[in-house]
């Protein structure tokens, strides 16, 4: 029979399974797909097609240069770098290094200022926790009267206001010195003319105005700059304006007013020793005039600082006064005592 092996005992003919046309077609398709996967670029903007179309012709994927421009690059100051056609950064604009350095320097200065402010506040907290003793006025240890205040401008006052407070303290010191020299002027008048009024009033004014000026206008200014207190600023402006007026009157020096001003000095010019006394009194008058000019200058200066801070508000000063007034233990005790007495009298009435 045709198609059958005539020798049944011979070796059977073995067919090759991979010679089948369908198997060979699948093998070619698998090889083409593997090559296409190897050449595929997911970030290429051109066609990357698997399977059908161009990928079925066994052609590898081709990488073409992208036509999209790279995003702009900016420096710290907001200026844009110049980029070439490939999107690479070009040369930096002129002055970019200087601007960055200036910004770094300003940032470093700001950081140092905040560090000093933090150290100052920590020192204040530690001083309050440790019970730092008072150091003003500087009196010797054997003196029965001890210092009443703690005074340290470098620790209590912020760095940007230390120069202003130091000038104000020097102005107060100069005014106290002039008040002491005014006593010598009254003594010279007493020796020359036998007039005791000027000498006696000069002593009284020195004893009264020297501590009063420290407590009434210098100390409020010190606390105002220390705690940024609107109430203390208002108190300083009110009292220091009166101080400027008083020093102006003392510069004029009305006869018998207790101060050696211009008019008093002119009256005591006479022959002999009167010229020396008149010149001495005129120097005192000029010193009073310097105090008056310094008072006006510092009043204007501190007022400008206060206005620049944006805290000029009577409402804030009133609120701080109420808080300080009600937080005072003496005031609270007095108020509670008055309330108890009122309630007790009401019950007794009925």
CSV table of C-alpha atoms in Angstrom, one decimal:
chain,number,residue,atom,x,y,z
A,1,UNK,CA,0.0,0.0,0.0
A,2,UNK,CA,1.3,3.4,-0.9
A,3,UNK,CA,2.4,5.6,2.0
A,4,UNK,CA,3.1,2.7,4.4
A,5,UNK,CA,6.5,1.4,5.4
A,6,UNK,CA,7.2,-1.8,3.7
A,7,UNK,CA,9.6,-3.0,6.4
A,8,UNK,CA,7.7,-3.3,9.6
A,9,UNK,CA,10.9,-4.2,11.6
A,10,UNK,CA,12.9,-1.1,10.5
A,11,UNK,CA,13.5,2.1,12.5
A,12,UNK,CA,10.4,4.3,12.5
A,13,UNK,CA,10.7,7.6,10.6
A,14,UNK,CA,10.8,10.5,13.2
A,15,UNK,CA,9.2,13.7,12.1
A,16,UNK,CA,10.8,17.1,13.2
A,17,UNK,CA,8.1,19.0,15.2
A,18,UNK,CA,9.9,22.4,14.7
A,19,UNK,CA,9.7,21.9,10.9
A,20,UNK,CA,6.0,22.6,11.1
A,21,UNK,CA,5.3,26.0,9.3
A,22,UNK,CA,3.0,27.3,12.1
A,23,UNK,CA,5.8,26.7,14.7
A,24,UNK,CA,8.3,28.5,12.6
A,25,UNK,CA,6.0,31.5,12.2
A,26,UNK,CA,5.5,31.8,16.0
A,27,UNK,CA,9.3,31.6,16.5
A,28,UNK,CA,9.9,34.5,14.0
A,29,UNK,CA,7.2,36.6,15.7
A,30,UNK,CA,8.7,36.0,19.2
A,31,UNK,CA,12.2,37.0,18.0
A,32,UNK,CA,10.9,40.2,16.4
A,33,UNK,CA,8.9,41.1,19.6
A,34,UNK,CA,12.0,40.6,21.8
A,35,UNK,CA,14.1,42.9,19.6
A,36,UNK,CA,11.4,45.5,19.7
A,37,UNK,CA,11.3,45.4,23.5
A,38,UNK,CA,15.1,45.7,23.7
A,39,UNK,CA,15.0,48.9,21.5
A,40,UNK,CA,12.0,50.5,23.2
A,41,UNK,CA,12.6,53.8,24.9
A,42,UNK,CA,9.7,54.8,27.2
A,43,UNK,CA,10.8,58.5,27.4
A,44,UNK,CA,11.2,59.0,23.6
A,45,UNK,CA,8.7,61.4,22.1
A,46,UNK,CA,8.7,59.5,18.8
A,47,UNK,CA,6.7,56.4,17.9
A,48,UNK,CA,7.4,53.3,20.0
A,49,UNK,CA,5.0,50.7,18.8
A,50,UNK,CA,5.0,47.1,19.7
A,51,UNK,CA,3.6,44.4,17.6
A,52,UNK,CA,1.8,45.9,14.7
A,53,UNK,CA,2.9,48.6,12.2
A,54,UNK,CA,6.6,49.4,12.0
A,55,UNK,CA,7.4,47.1,14.9
A,56,UNK,CA,6.2,44.1,12.9
A,57,UNK,CA,8.8,44.6,10.1
A,58,UNK,CA,11.7,43.7,12.5
A,59,UNK,CA,13.0,47.3,12.4
A,60,UNK,CA,14.6,48.5,15.7
A,61,UNK,CA,13.2,51.6,17.3
A,62,UNK,CA,15.2,54.7,16.5
A,63,UNK,CA,16.0,57.5,19.1
A,64,UNK,CA,15.4,61.0,17.7
A,65,UNK,CA,16.5,64.2,19.4
A,66,UNK,CA,13.7,65.8,21.3
A,67,UNK,CA,12.5,69.2,20.0
A,68,UNK,CA,11.1,70.3,23.3
A,69,UNK,CA,13.1,73.0,25.2
A,70,UNK,CA,14.2,72.3,28.8
A,71,UNK,CA,12.4,74.3,31.5
A,72,UNK,CA,13.9,77.6,32.5
A,73,UNK,CA,16.3,77.7,35.5
A,74,UNK,CA,16.2,80.5,38.0
A,75,UNK,CA,18.7,81.7,40.5
A,76,UNK,CA,18.0,83.0,44.0
A,77,UNK,CA,17.3,86.5,42.9
A,78,UNK,CA,14.7,85.5,40.3
A,79,UNK,CA,17.0,86.0,37.2
A,80,UNK,CA,16.8,83.4,34.5
A,81,UNK,CA,19.8,81.6,33.3
A,82,UNK,CA,20.6,81.7,29.5
A,83,UNK,CA,20.2,78.3,28.0
A,84,UNK,CA,21.4,77.0,24.6
A,85,UNK,CA,19.5,75.0,22.1
A,86,UNK,CA,20.2,71.7,23.9
A,87,UNK,CA,18.7,73.1,27.1
A,88,UNK,CA,22.0,73.2,28.9
A,89,UNK,CA,22.7,76.1,31.2
A,90,UNK,CA,24.8,78.8,29.6
A,91,UNK,CA,27.0,81.4,31.3
A,92,UNK,CA,25.6,83.0,34.5
A,93,UNK,CA,24.5,86.6,34.2
A,94,UNK,CA,26.9,89.3,35.4
A,95,UNK,CA,26.6,90.1,39.1
A,96,UNK,CA,24.9,86.9,40.0
A,97,UNK,CA,27.7,85.9,42.4
A,98,UNK,CA,27.8,89.3,44.0
A,99,UNK,CA,24.0,89.2,44.6
A,100,UNK,CA,24.1,85.8,46.2
A,101,UNK,CA,27.0,86.7,48.4
A,102,UNK,CA,25.2,89.9,49.6
A,103,UNK,CA,22.1,87.8,50.4
A,104,UNK,CA,24.1,85.3,52.3
A,105,UNK,CA,25.8,88.1,54.3
A,106,UNK,CA,22.5,89.7,55.1
A,107,UNK,CA,21.1,86.3,56.2
A,108,UNK,CA,24.2,85.8,58.4
A,109,UNK,CA,23.8,89.2,60.0
A,110,UNK,CA,20.2,88.6,60.7
A,111,UNK,CA,21.0,85.2,62.2
A,112,UNK,CA,23.7,86.8,64.4
A,113,UNK,CA,21.3,89.5,65.5
A,114,UNK,CA,18.7,87.0,66.5
A,115,UNK,CA,21.3,84.9,68.3
A,116,UNK,CA,22.4,88.0,70.4
A,117,UNK,CA,18.8,88.8,71.2
A,118,UNK,CA,18.2,85.2,72.3
A,119,UNK,CA,21.3,85.3,74.4
A,120,UNK,CA,20.2,88.5,76.0
A,121,UNK,CA,16.8,87.1,76.8
A,122,UNK,CA,18.3,84.0,78.2
A,123,UNK,CA,20.6,86.1,80.4
A,124,UNK,CA,17.5,88.1,81.6
A,125,UNK,CA,15.7,84.9,82.5
A,126,UNK,CA,18.7,83.4,84.3
A,127,UNK,CA,19.3,86.6,86.1
A,128,UNK,CA,15.7,86.7,87.3
A,129,UNK,CA,15.8,83.0,88.3
A,130,UNK,CA,19.1,83.4,90.1
A,131,UNK,CA,18.0,86.6,91.9
A,132,UNK,CA,20.6,88.9,90.5
A,133,UNK,CA,21.2,91.6,93.1
A,134,UNK,CA,20.6,95.3,92.4
A,135,UNK,CA,23.7,97.2,91.3
A,136,UNK,CA,22.5,100.8,91.0
A,137,UNK,CA,23.3,103.3,92.4
A,138,UNK,CA,26.8,102.0,92.7
A,139,UNK,CA,27.4,102.4,96.5
A,140,UNK,CA,30.2,100.9,98.6
A,141,UNK,CA,29.4,97.8,100.6
A,142,UNK,CA,29.9,99.5,103.9
A,143,UNK,CA,27.2,102.1,103.1
A,144,UNK,CA,24.0,101.4,105.1
A,145,UNK,CA,21.9,102.2,102.0
A,146,UNK,CA,22.0,99.5,99.4
A,147,UNK,CA,21.4,99.8,95.6
A,148,UNK,CA,17.7,99.9,94.6
A,149,UNK,CA,17.7,98.9,90.9
A,150,UNK,CA,19.4,96.5,88.5
A,151,UNK,CA,20.9,98.5,85.6
A,152,UNK,CA,22.8,96.8,82.8
A,153,UNK,CA,22.2,98.3,79.3
A,154,UNK,CA,24.1,95.6,77.4
A,155,UNK,CA,21.9,92.8,78.8
A,156,UNK,CA,18.5,94.4,79.3
A,157,UNK,CA,18.3,96.6,76.1
A,158,UNK,CA,18.2,95.2,72.6
A,159,UNK,CA,21.3,95.8,70.6
A,160,UNK,CA,19.7,98.2,68.1
A,161,UNK,CA,18.6,100.5,71.0
A,162,UNK,CA,21.6,100.3,73.3
A,163,UNK,CA,23.3,103.4,71.8
A,164,UNK,CA,20.1,105.5,72.3
A,165,UNK,CA,19.7,104.4,76.0
A,166,UNK,CA,23.4,105.0,76.7
A,167,UNK,CA,23.1,108.6,75.3
A,168,UNK,CA,20.0,109.1,77.5
A,169,UNK,CA,21.9,107.8,80.5
A,170,UNK,CA,24.8,110.1,79.8
A,171,UNK,CA,22.4,113.1,79.4
A,172,UNK,CA,20.9,112.3,82.8
A,173,UNK,CA,24.4,112.0,84.3
A,174,UNK,CA,25.4,115.4,82.8
A,175,UNK,CA,22.2,117.0,84.2
A,176,UNK,CA,23.0,115.6,87.7
A,177,UNK,CA,26.5,117.1,87.4
A,178,UNK,CA,25.1,120.5,86.4
A,179,UNK,CA,22.8,120.5,89.4
A,180,UNK,CA,25.8,119.8,91.6
A,181,UNK,CA,27.8,122.6,90.0
A,182,UNK,CA,24.8,124.9,90.4
A,183,UNK,CA,25.3,124.6,94.2
A,184,UNK,CA,28.8,125.9,93.8
A,185,UNK,CA,27.4,128.8,91.8
A,186,UNK,CA,24.9,129.6,94.6
A,187,UNK,CA,27.8,129.4,97.1
A,188,UNK,CA,29.8,132.0,94.9
A,189,UNK,CA,26.8,134.3,95.0
A,190,UNK,CA,26.5,133.9,98.7
A,191,UNK,CA,30.2,134.8,99.2
A,192,UNK,CA,30.0,137.8,96.8
A,193,UNK,CA,26.6,139.4,97.8
A,194,UNK,CA,25.6,137.5,100.9
A,195,UNK,CA,22.4,136.2,99.2
A,196,UNK,CA,21.4,132.8,100.6
A,197,UNK,CA,18.3,132.2,98.6
A,198,UNK,CA,20.0,130.9,95.5
A,199,UNK,CA,22.4,128.7,97.5
A,200,UNK,CA,19.6,127.2,99.5
A,201,UNK,CA,17.3,126.5,96.5
A,202,UNK,CA,20.2,125.1,94.6
A,203,UNK,CA,20.8,122.4,97.3
A,204,UNK,CA,17.0,121.7,97.4
A,205,UNK,CA,16.8,121.3,93.6
A,206,UNK,CA,19.8,119.0,93.5
A,207,UNK,CA,18.4,116.8,96.2
A,208,UNK,CA,14.9,116.8,94.6
A,209,UNK,CA,15.5,116.8,90.8
A,210,UNK,CA,18.4,114.4,90.6
A,211,UNK,CA,16.6,111.3,91.8
A,212,UNK,CA,13.3,112.5,90.5
A,213,UNK,CA,14.7,112.8,87.0
A,214,UNK,CA,16.1,109.3,87.1
A,215,UNK,CA,12.8,107.7,88.4
A,216,UNK,CA,10.4,109.8,86.4
A,217,UNK,CA,11.9,109.9,82.9
A,218,UNK,CA,15.0,107.8,82.6
A,219,UNK,CA,13.7,104.7,84.3
A,220,UNK,CA,10.5,104.6,82.2
A,221,UNK,CA,12.5,105.0,79.0
A,222,UNK,CA,14.8,102.2,80.2
A,223,UNK,CA,11.9,99.9,80.9
A,224,UNK,CA,10.1,101.0,77.6
A,225,UNK,CA,13.1,99.9,75.5
A,226,UNK,CA,13.6,96.8,77.6
A,227,UNK,CA,10.0,95.4,77.4
A,228,UNK,CA,8.6,97.4,74.4
A,229,UNK,CA,6.0,98.9,76.7
A,230,UNK,CA,3.7,101.5,75.2
A,231,UNK,CA,2.7,102.7,78.7
A,232,UNK,CA,6.3,103.4,79.7
A,233,UNK,CA,6.9,105.2,76.4
A,234,UNK,CA,3.8,107.5,77.0
A,235,UNK,CA,5.0,108.2,80.5
A,236,UNK,CA,8.5,109.1,79.3
A,237,UNK,CA,7.2,111.4,76.6
A,238,UNK,CA,4.9,113.3,79.0
A,239,UNK,CA,7.5,113.7,81.8
A,240,UNK,CA,10.5,114.3,79.6
A,241,UNK,CA,8.6,117.1,77.8
A,242,UNK,CA,8.2,118.8,81.2
A,243,UNK,CA,11.9,118.2,81.8
A,244,UNK,CA,12.8,120.0,78.6
A,245,UNK,CA,10.7,122.9,79.6
A,246,UNK,CA,12.3,123.0,83.1
A,247,UNK,CA,15.8,123.0,81.8
A,248,UNK,CA,14.9,125.8,79.4
A,249,UNK,CA,13.7,127.9,82.3
A,250,UNK,CA,16.8,127.0,84.3
A,251,UNK,CA,18.9,128.2,81.3
A,252,UNK,CA,17.2,131.6,81.4
A,253,UNK,CA,17.9,131.8,85.2
A,254,UNK,CA,15.5,134.3,86.7
A,255,UNK,CA,16.9,136.1,89.7
A,256,UNK,CA,16.1,134.3,93.0
A,257,UNK,CA,14.9,131.1,91.2
A,258,UNK,CA,17.7,129.0,92.6
A,259,UNK,CA,19.5,128.4,89.3
A,260,UNK,CA,22.4,130.2,87.8
A,261,UNK,CA,21.1,131.1,84.4
A,262,UNK,CA,22.0,133.8,81.9
A,263,UNK,CA,20.1,136.6,83.6
A,264,UNK,CA,21.6,135.8,87.0
A,265,UNK,CA,25.1,135.6,85.5
A,266,UNK,CA,24.7,139.0,83.8
A,267,UNK,CA,23.6,140.6,87.1
A,268,UNK,CA,26.6,139.4,89.0
A,269,UNK,CA,29.2,140.9,86.5
A,270,UNK,CA,31.0,143.6,88.4
A,271,UNK,CA,34.5,145.0,88.9
A,272,UNK,CA,37.1,142.8,90.6
A,273,UNK,CA,36.1,139.3,91.6
A,274,UNK,CA,32.6,139.9,90.1
A,275,UNK,CA,34.0,139.2,86.6
A,276,UNK,CA,35.2,135.8,87.7
A,277,UNK,CA,31.9,135.0,89.4
A,278,UNK,CA,29.9,136.2,86.4
A,279,UNK,CA,32.0,134.0,84.1
A,280,UNK,CA,31.5,131.0,86.3
A,281,UNK,CA,27.7,131.6,86.5
A,282,UNK,CA,27.7,132.0,82.7
A,283,UNK,CA,29.4,128.6,82.3
A,284,UNK,CA,26.6,127.1,84.4
A,285,UNK,CA,24.0,128.8,82.3
A,286,UNK,CA,25.6,127.3,79.1
A,287,UNK,CA,25.6,123.9,80.7
A,288,UNK,CA,21.9,124.2,81.4
A,289,UNK,CA,21.4,125.3,77.8
A,290,UNK,CA,23.3,122.1,76.6
A,291,UNK,CA,21.0,120.0,78.8
A,292,UNK,CA,17.9,121.7,77.3
A,293,UNK,CA,19.2,121.1,73.7
A,294,UNK,CA,20.0,117.5,74.6
A,295,UNK,CA,16.5,117.0,76.0
A,296,UNK,CA,14.9,118.3,72.9
A,297,UNK,CA,17.1,116.2,70.7
A,298,UNK,CA,16.6,112.9,72.6
A,299,UNK,CA,12.8,113.5,72.8
A,300,UNK,CA,12.6,113.9,69.1
A,301,UNK,CA,14.9,110.9,68.5
A,302,UNK,CA,13.0,108.5,70.8
A,303,UNK,CA,9.7,109.7,69.4
A,304,UNK,CA,10.9,108.8,65.9
A,305,UNK,CA,12.0,105.4,67.0
A,306,UNK,CA,8.6,104.8,68.7
A,307,UNK,CA,6.7,105.9,65.7
A,308,UNK,CA,8.7,103.7,63.3
A,309,UNK,CA,7.9,100.7,65.4
A,310,UNK,CA,4.1,101.1,64.8
A,311,UNK,CA,3.2,100.9,68.5
A,312,UNK,CA,1.9,104.5,68.9
A,313,UNK,CA,-1.4,103.7,70.5
A,314,UNK,CA,-3.2,105.2,73.5
A,315,UNK,CA,-5.4,102.1,73.6
A,316,UNK,CA,-2.4,99.8,74.1
A,317,UNK,CA,-1.0,102.1,76.8
A,318,UNK,CA,-4.3,102.1,78.6
A,319,UNK,CA,-4.5,98.3,78.4
A,320,UNK,CA,-1.0,97.9,79.7
A,321,UNK,CA,-1.8,100.3,82.6
A,322,UNK,CA,-4.9,98.3,83.5
A,323,UNK,CA,-3.0,95.0,83.4
A,324,UNK,CA,-0.2,96.4,85.6
A,325,UNK,CA,-2.7,98.1,87.9
A,326,UNK,CA,-4.8,95.0,88.5
A,327,UNK,CA,-1.7,92.7,88.8
A,328,UNK,CA,-0.4,94.7,91.7
A,329,UNK,CA,-0.9,92.8,94.9
A,330,UNK,CA,-1.5,96.0,97.0
A,331,UNK,CA,-4.2,97.1,94.6
A,332,UNK,CA,-5.8,93.7,94.7
A,333,UNK,CA,-5.8,93.5,98.5
A,334,UNK,CA,-7.2,97.0,98.7
A,335,UNK,CA,-10.0,96.2,96.2
A,336,UNK,CA,-10.9,92.9,98.0
A,337,UNK,CA,-10.9,94.7,101.3
A,338,UNK,CA,-13.2,97.4,100.0
A,339,UNK,CA,-15.5,94.8,98.5
A,340,UNK,CA,-15.7,92.8,101.8
A,341,UNK,CA,-16.4,96.0,103.8
A,342,UNK,CA,-19.2,96.9,101.4
A,343,UNK,CA,-20.8,93.5,101.6
A,344,UNK,CA,-20.5,93.4,105.4
A,345,UNK,CA,-22.1,96.8,105.7
A,346,UNK,CA,-24.9,95.7,103.5
A,347,UNK,CA,-25.6,92.6,105.6
A,348,UNK,CA,-25.4,94.6,108.8
A,349,UNK,CA,-27.9,97.1,107.4
A,350,UNK,CA,-30.5,94.4,106.9
